[in-house]
Amino acid sequence: MPEHNQIGLVLQGGGALGAYELGAARRLYRDAAFRPDVIAGVSIGAITAVLLARPAAGLTPLQALEKFWQLVTVSGWFLPPAFQQYASIFGNPNFYAARQDVLNLPNWTYIYDTTPLLDTLRQLVNVEALADPRATPRLMVSATDITQGQITYFDSADHGLTLDHIRASGSLPPSFPATTIDGVAYWDGGLFDNTPLGAVIDRLQPAPGAKRVVYVVNLFPNRTALPRNMLEVYEHLSNLQFANKTYEDVKLMRRFNEVVALVEALDKLPKDDPAFSNKDFKAAFAAVKSQEYVAVPDIIEITRPELVGGTDGSDFSADTIEKRAAEGYRQAERALRER
């Protein structure tokens, strides 16, 4: 990867599946030239993003992410091996805790309290740098405005961020409570859009001589075999809810690449060229140029091949975490090699 590349990193949400992002990060950050200019994430992807973008003092991005997964791995020693994948149902000490007010159960709107997550992130995140809009790389997380039913992007370059912005991005109902920021209640950003690729493309501005590359880590595959039973139907429906839905948008944006090339070619013509003597051409050229079309960057996808089902999103057992991390490393290696 040339050092002058402008790099974006997009991270999907998916609970415990985020260990796959750990593996992908292990491979990507192995290259010294991998220094993202923009990192965007949703839900667990937002947690991955903040750890990579704003690690606490004394920690590298990868060290902060490694320590997070060490802390949220649940041993399940009190359960037989076959049942350890269910251990997090009772809570995850460094991530979320089960509510105790069972007498108020009819009025519950969530099951777990996420205060432990804030305590964990305070150990691993440079909170002062997180609040600084001048800090780099640019960090972006998203959440769903509950009452408006719209996506909201929180961009570090605007006013800086807080840990509540990270928690809001992962406030997936009914497991977790809504997070209120400036009087607005938010749920998980993945409910609206689990792949903030378009937002990263908008913010990864081109620079002279620089090539733009965006890495997208997909936790939910789009492709699958035709479902053969109701369980597989349900699994595929669940996957489609959170899968990458940007393909048609990217296809449309790539059609504008030709417009970008045409505008750049015309812009190199001398201003006394006969074409500019035609007022209709001159007006049309000015109008198109004013739109500031930007060519679509190279997009490299690192995608889990298996459908998500059952307790996959809540399985924080040690064996599963390391298995997913190893898978993420392998798929990242393959994506880089195929590129």
Coordinates of C-alpha atoms in Angstrom, one line a residue:
M1 CA 0.0 0.0 0.0
P2 CA 1.6 3.3 -1.1
E3 CA 2.1 5.7 1.7
H4 CA 0.3 8.5 -0.1
N5 CA -3.0 6.5 -0.2
Q6 CA -6.0 8.1 1.5
I7 CA -7.6 5.3 3.5
G8 CA -11.1 4.8 4.9
L9 CA -12.2 1.9 7.1
V10 CA -15.8 0.9 7.5
L11 CA -16.9 -1.5 10.3
Q12 CA -20.3 -3.2 10.5
G13 CA -22.2 -3.9 13.7
G14 CA -23.0 -7.5 14.9
G15 CA -22.3 -7.9 18.6
A16 CA -19.9 -10.7 19.4
L17 CA -19.2 -11.1 15.7
G18 CA -17.0 -8.0 16.1
A19 CA -14.2 -10.4 17.0
Y20 CA -14.0 -10.9 13.2
E21 CA -13.1 -7.2 13.0
L22 CA -10.3 -7.9 15.5
G23 CA -8.8 -10.5 13.2
A24 CA -9.1 -8.2 10.2
A25 CA -7.5 -5.4 12.1
R26 CA -4.6 -7.7 13.0
R27 CA -3.9 -8.2 9.3
L28 CA -4.5 -4.6 8.1
Y29 CA -2.4 -3.0 10.9
R30 CA 0.4 -5.4 10.2
D31 CA 1.3 -3.1 7.3
A32 CA 3.0 0.1 8.5
A33 CA 1.4 2.0 5.6
F34 CA -2.1 1.2 6.9
R35 CA -3.0 4.5 8.6
P36 CA -6.7 5.3 8.0
D37 CA -7.7 8.9 7.5
V38 CA -11.4 8.1 8.3
I39 CA -12.7 5.3 10.4
A40 CA -16.5 4.7 10.7
G41 CA -18.4 2.1 12.6
V42 CA -21.8 1.0 13.8
S43 CA -22.6 -0.7 17.1
I44 CA -19.7 -3.1 17.8
G45 CA -18.1 -1.6 14.8
A46 CA -18.3 1.8 16.5
I47 CA -16.5 0.3 19.5
T48 CA -13.8 -1.2 17.2
A49 CA -13.6 2.2 15.5
V50 CA -13.1 4.3 18.6
L51 CA -10.4 1.9 20.0
L52 CA -8.5 2.0 16.7
A53 CA -8.9 5.8 16.3
R54 CA -8.5 7.0 19.9
P55 CA -6.5 4.4 21.9
A56 CA -5.6 5.4 25.5
A57 CA -2.2 6.8 26.1
G58 CA 0.5 4.1 26.0
L59 CA -1.6 1.8 23.7
T60 CA -1.4 1.3 20.0
P61 CA -4.7 1.0 18.1
L62 CA -4.4 -2.8 17.9
Q63 CA -3.3 -3.1 21.5
A64 CA -6.5 -1.2 22.6
L65 CA -8.7 -3.5 20.5
E66 CA -6.9 -6.7 21.8
K67 CA -7.4 -5.6 25.4
F68 CA -11.1 -4.9 24.8
W69 CA -11.7 -8.5 23.5
Q70 CA -9.7 -9.9 26.4
L71 CA -12.0 -8.1 28.8
V72 CA -15.3 -9.0 27.2
T73 CA -14.5 -12.7 26.6
V74 CA -16.6 -14.8 29.0
S75 CA -15.1 -18.0 30.2
G76 CA -18.3 -19.8 31.0
W77 CA -16.3 -22.1 33.3
F78 CA -19.5 -22.9 35.3
L79 CA -21.1 -24.5 32.2
P80 CA -20.4 -27.7 30.2
P81 CA -18.4 -26.9 27.0
A82 CA -21.5 -27.3 24.8
F83 CA -23.3 -24.6 26.7
Q84 CA -20.5 -22.0 27.1
Q85 CA -21.8 -20.1 24.1
Y86 CA -24.8 -19.2 26.2
A87 CA -22.9 -17.9 29.1
S88 CA -23.3 -14.2 28.1
I89 CA -27.1 -14.5 28.4
F90 CA -26.5 -14.0 32.1
G91 CA -24.5 -10.9 31.4
N92 CA -21.0 -9.9 30.4
P93 CA -19.2 -8.2 33.4
N94 CA -17.2 -5.8 31.2
F95 CA -19.9 -5.1 28.7
Y96 CA -23.5 -5.4 30.1
A97 CA -25.3 -6.5 33.2
A98 CA -28.7 -8.1 33.5
R99 CA -31.3 -5.9 35.2
Q100 CA -32.3 -6.8 38.7
D101 CA -35.7 -5.0 39.0
V102 CA -37.8 -8.0 37.9
L103 CA -40.8 -6.8 39.8
N104 CA -41.0 -3.9 37.2
L105 CA -40.8 -6.4 34.3
P106 CA -44.1 -5.3 32.6
N107 CA -42.6 -1.8 32.1
W108 CA -39.2 -2.9 30.8
T109 CA -38.0 -1.5 27.5
Y110 CA -34.6 -3.2 27.7
I111 CA -32.9 -6.2 29.3
Y112 CA -29.3 -5.2 30.1
D113 CA -27.6 -2.2 31.5
T114 CA -24.6 -1.0 29.5
T115 CA -22.8 0.9 32.2
P116 CA -20.0 -1.7 32.3
L117 CA -19.2 -0.9 28.7
L118 CA -18.5 2.7 29.6
D119 CA -16.3 1.6 32.4
T120 CA -14.3 -0.6 30.1
L121 CA -14.0 2.0 27.4
R122 CA -12.7 4.6 29.9
Q123 CA -9.7 2.3 30.4
L124 CA -8.9 1.9 26.8
V125 CA -10.0 5.2 25.1
N126 CA -8.3 8.5 25.2
V127 CA -11.4 10.5 26.1
E128 CA -9.7 13.9 25.8
A129 CA -8.6 13.1 22.2
L130 CA -12.1 11.7 21.5
A131 CA -13.6 15.1 22.4
D132 CA -11.1 17.0 20.2
P133 CA -12.4 17.8 16.7
R134 CA -8.9 18.3 15.5
A135 CA -7.8 14.8 16.4
T136 CA -6.9 12.3 13.7
P137 CA -8.0 10.0 12.2
R138 CA -11.4 11.3 11.6
L139 CA -13.9 9.1 13.5
M140 CA -17.6 8.7 12.6
V141 CA -20.3 6.6 14.3
S142 CA -24.0 6.4 13.6
A143 CA -27.2 6.0 15.6
T144 CA -30.9 5.9 14.8
D145 CA -33.0 8.8 16.1
I146 CA -36.0 6.8 17.6
T147 CA -38.7 9.4 17.3
Q148 CA -37.7 10.7 13.8
G149 CA -36.9 7.3 12.4
Q150 CA -33.7 8.6 10.7
I151 CA -30.0 7.9 10.8
T152 CA -27.7 10.4 12.5
Y153 CA -24.0 10.5 11.9
F154 CA -21.8 11.7 14.7
D155 CA -18.6 13.1 13.2
S156 CA -15.5 13.8 15.3
A157 CA -14.5 16.6 13.0
D158 CA -17.7 18.5 13.8
H159 CA -17.7 18.9 17.6
G160 CA -15.7 16.0 18.9
L161 CA -17.4 12.9 20.4
T162 CA -18.1 11.3 23.8
L163 CA -18.4 7.7 24.9
D164 CA -22.1 8.2 24.9
H165 CA -22.0 8.6 21.1
I166 CA -20.3 5.2 21.0
R167 CA -22.9 3.7 23.3
A168 CA -25.7 5.2 21.3
S169 CA -24.4 3.5 18.2
G170 CA -24.8 0.2 19.9
S171 CA -28.0 0.7 21.7
L172 CA -29.8 -2.3 20.1
P173 CA -33.3 -2.9 21.4
P174 CA -34.6 -4.8 23.3
S175 CA -31.3 -5.9 24.7
F176 CA -29.9 -2.5 25.5
P177 CA -31.5 0.8 26.5
A178 CA -31.8 3.9 24.3
T179 CA -29.0 6.4 24.8
T180 CA -30.0 10.1 25.1
I181 CA -27.7 12.8 23.7
D182 CA -28.7 16.5 23.9
G183 CA -32.3 15.5 24.6
V184 CA -32.6 13.0 21.7
A185 CA -33.0 9.3 22.3
Y186 CA -31.1 6.9 20.0
W187 CA -31.1 3.3 19.2
D188 CA -28.5 1.2 17.3
G189 CA -27.4 2.7 14.0
G190 CA -27.5 -0.7 12.4
L191 CA -31.3 -0.6 12.5
F192 CA -31.2 2.0 9.8
D193 CA -27.9 1.4 8.0
N194 CA -25.3 -1.1 9.1
T195 CA -22.7 -0.1 6.6
P196 CA -21.8 3.6 6.6
L197 CA -19.8 3.4 3.3
G198 CA -21.4 6.4 1.6
A199 CA -20.7 8.6 4.6
V200 CA -17.0 7.7 4.5
I201 CA -16.8 8.3 0.7
D202 CA -18.3 11.7 1.2
R203 CA -15.6 12.6 3.9
L204 CA -12.6 11.0 2.3
Q205 CA -11.8 14.0 0.1
P206 CA -9.3 13.5 -2.8
A207 CA -5.9 15.0 -2.7
P208 CA -3.4 15.6 -5.5
G209 CA -1.5 12.4 -6.4
A210 CA -3.3 10.4 -3.7
K211 CA -5.3 7.2 -4.4
R212 CA -8.4 6.6 -2.2
V213 CA -9.0 3.2 -0.8
V214 CA -11.9 2.1 1.5
Y215 CA -11.8 -1.2 3.4
V216 CA -15.2 -2.5 4.4
V217 CA -15.5 -5.3 7.0
N218 CA -18.8 -7.0 6.5
L219 CA -20.0 -9.2 9.4
F220 CA -23.2 -10.2 7.5
P221 CA -22.8 -11.8 4.1
N222 CA -25.3 -10.9 1.3
R223 CA -24.9 -14.2 -0.6
T224 CA -26.3 -17.5 0.6
A225 CA -27.8 -20.7 -0.7
L226 CA -31.5 -20.9 -1.2
P227 CA -33.1 -21.6 2.3
R228 CA -34.4 -25.1 2.7
N229 CA -36.4 -24.8 5.9
M230 CA -38.0 -22.2 8.2
L231 CA -34.9 -21.9 10.3
E232 CA -32.8 -21.0 7.3
V233 CA -35.5 -18.6 6.1
Y234 CA -35.4 -16.8 9.4
E235 CA -31.6 -16.7 9.4
H236 CA -31.4 -15.2 6.0
L237 CA -34.1 -12.6 6.8
S238 CA -32.1 -11.6 9.9
N239 CA -28.9 -11.4 7.9
L240 CA -30.5 -9.3 5.1
Q241 CA -31.6 -6.8 7.8
F242 CA -27.9 -6.0 8.7
A243 CA -26.1 -6.9 5.4
N244 CA -24.3 -4.4 3.2
K245 CA -27.0 -2.5 1.2
T246 CA -24.6 -0.1 -0.6
Y247 CA -24.0 -2.1 -3.8
E248 CA -26.6 -0.4 -5.9
D249 CA -25.5 3.0 -4.6
V250 CA -21.8 2.3 -5.4
K251 CA -22.9 1.0 -8.9
L252 CA -24.6 4.3 -9.5
M253 CA -21.7 6.4 -8.1
R254 CA -19.3 4.5 -10.4
R255 CA -21.4 5.7 -13.4
F256 CA -20.3 9.2 -12.3
N257 CA -16.7 8.3 -12.7
E258 CA -17.0 8.9 -16.4
V259 CA -18.5 12.3 -15.7
V260 CA -15.5 13.0 -13.4
A261 CA -13.1 12.0 -16.1
L262 CA -14.9 14.1 -18.7
V263 CA -14.9 17.2 -16.4
E264 CA -11.2 16.8 -15.6
A265 CA -10.4 16.4 -19.3
L266 CA -12.4 19.5 -20.3
D267 CA -10.9 21.5 -17.4
K268 CA -7.4 20.9 -18.9
L269 CA -8.4 22.6 -22.2
P270 CA -7.1 26.2 -22.7
K271 CA -9.7 28.7 -21.8
D272 CA -9.5 30.2 -25.3
D273 CA -10.5 26.8 -26.8
P274 CA -13.4 27.3 -29.3
A275 CA -15.6 25.1 -27.1
F276 CA -15.8 27.8 -24.5
S277 CA -17.0 30.3 -27.0
N278 CA -20.3 28.5 -27.0
K279 CA -22.3 30.0 -24.2
D280 CA -24.5 26.9 -23.9
F281 CA -21.5 24.6 -23.5
K282 CA -19.8 27.0 -21.1
A283 CA -23.0 27.2 -18.9
A284 CA -23.4 23.4 -19.0
F285 CA -19.8 22.8 -18.1
A286 CA -19.9 25.3 -15.2
A287 CA -23.1 23.7 -13.9
V288 CA -21.6 20.2 -14.0
K289 CA -18.3 21.3 -12.5
S290 CA -20.1 23.0 -9.6
Q291 CA -21.5 19.7 -8.5
E292 CA -18.0 18.6 -7.4
Y293 CA -18.3 15.0 -8.6
V294 CA -15.7 12.8 -7.0
A295 CA -14.6 9.5 -8.4
V296 CA -15.6 6.4 -6.4
P297 CA -12.5 5.1 -4.5
D298 CA -11.2 1.5 -4.6
I299 CA -13.4 -0.6 -2.3
I300 CA -11.9 -3.7 -0.7
E301 CA -14.4 -5.9 1.1
I302 CA -13.5 -8.3 3.9
T303 CA -16.6 -10.4 4.4
R304 CA -17.6 -13.2 6.7
P305 CA -18.9 -16.0 4.5
E306 CA -21.2 -17.7 7.0
L307 CA -24.8 -16.6 7.8
V308 CA -25.4 -15.3 11.3
G309 CA -27.8 -17.4 13.3
G310 CA -28.9 -18.4 16.8
T311 CA -26.7 -17.0 19.5
D312 CA -23.8 -15.9 17.2
G313 CA -24.2 -12.3 18.1
S314 CA -24.0 -12.9 21.9
D315 CA -21.4 -15.7 21.9
F316 CA -18.4 -14.2 23.8
S317 CA -16.9 -17.5 24.7
A318 CA -13.1 -17.7 24.4
D319 CA -13.0 -20.4 21.7
T320 CA -15.5 -18.6 19.5
I321 CA -13.8 -15.2 19.8
E322 CA -10.5 -16.6 18.7
K323 CA -12.0 -18.6 16.0
R324 CA -13.7 -15.5 14.5
A325 CA -10.6 -13.4 14.9
A326 CA -8.6 -16.1 13.0
E327 CA -11.3 -16.1 10.3
G328 CA -11.1 -12.3 10.0
Y329 CA -7.4 -12.4 9.6
R330 CA -7.6 -15.1 6.9
Q331 CA -10.3 -13.2 5.0
A332 CA -8.4 -9.9 5.2
E333 CA -5.3 -11.7 3.9
R334 CA -7.3 -13.1 1.0
A335 CA -8.9 -9.7 0.2
L336 CA -5.5 -8.0 0.1
R337 CA -4.1 -10.8 -2.1
E338 CA -7.0 -10.7 -4.5
R339 CA -6.6 -6.9 -4.8

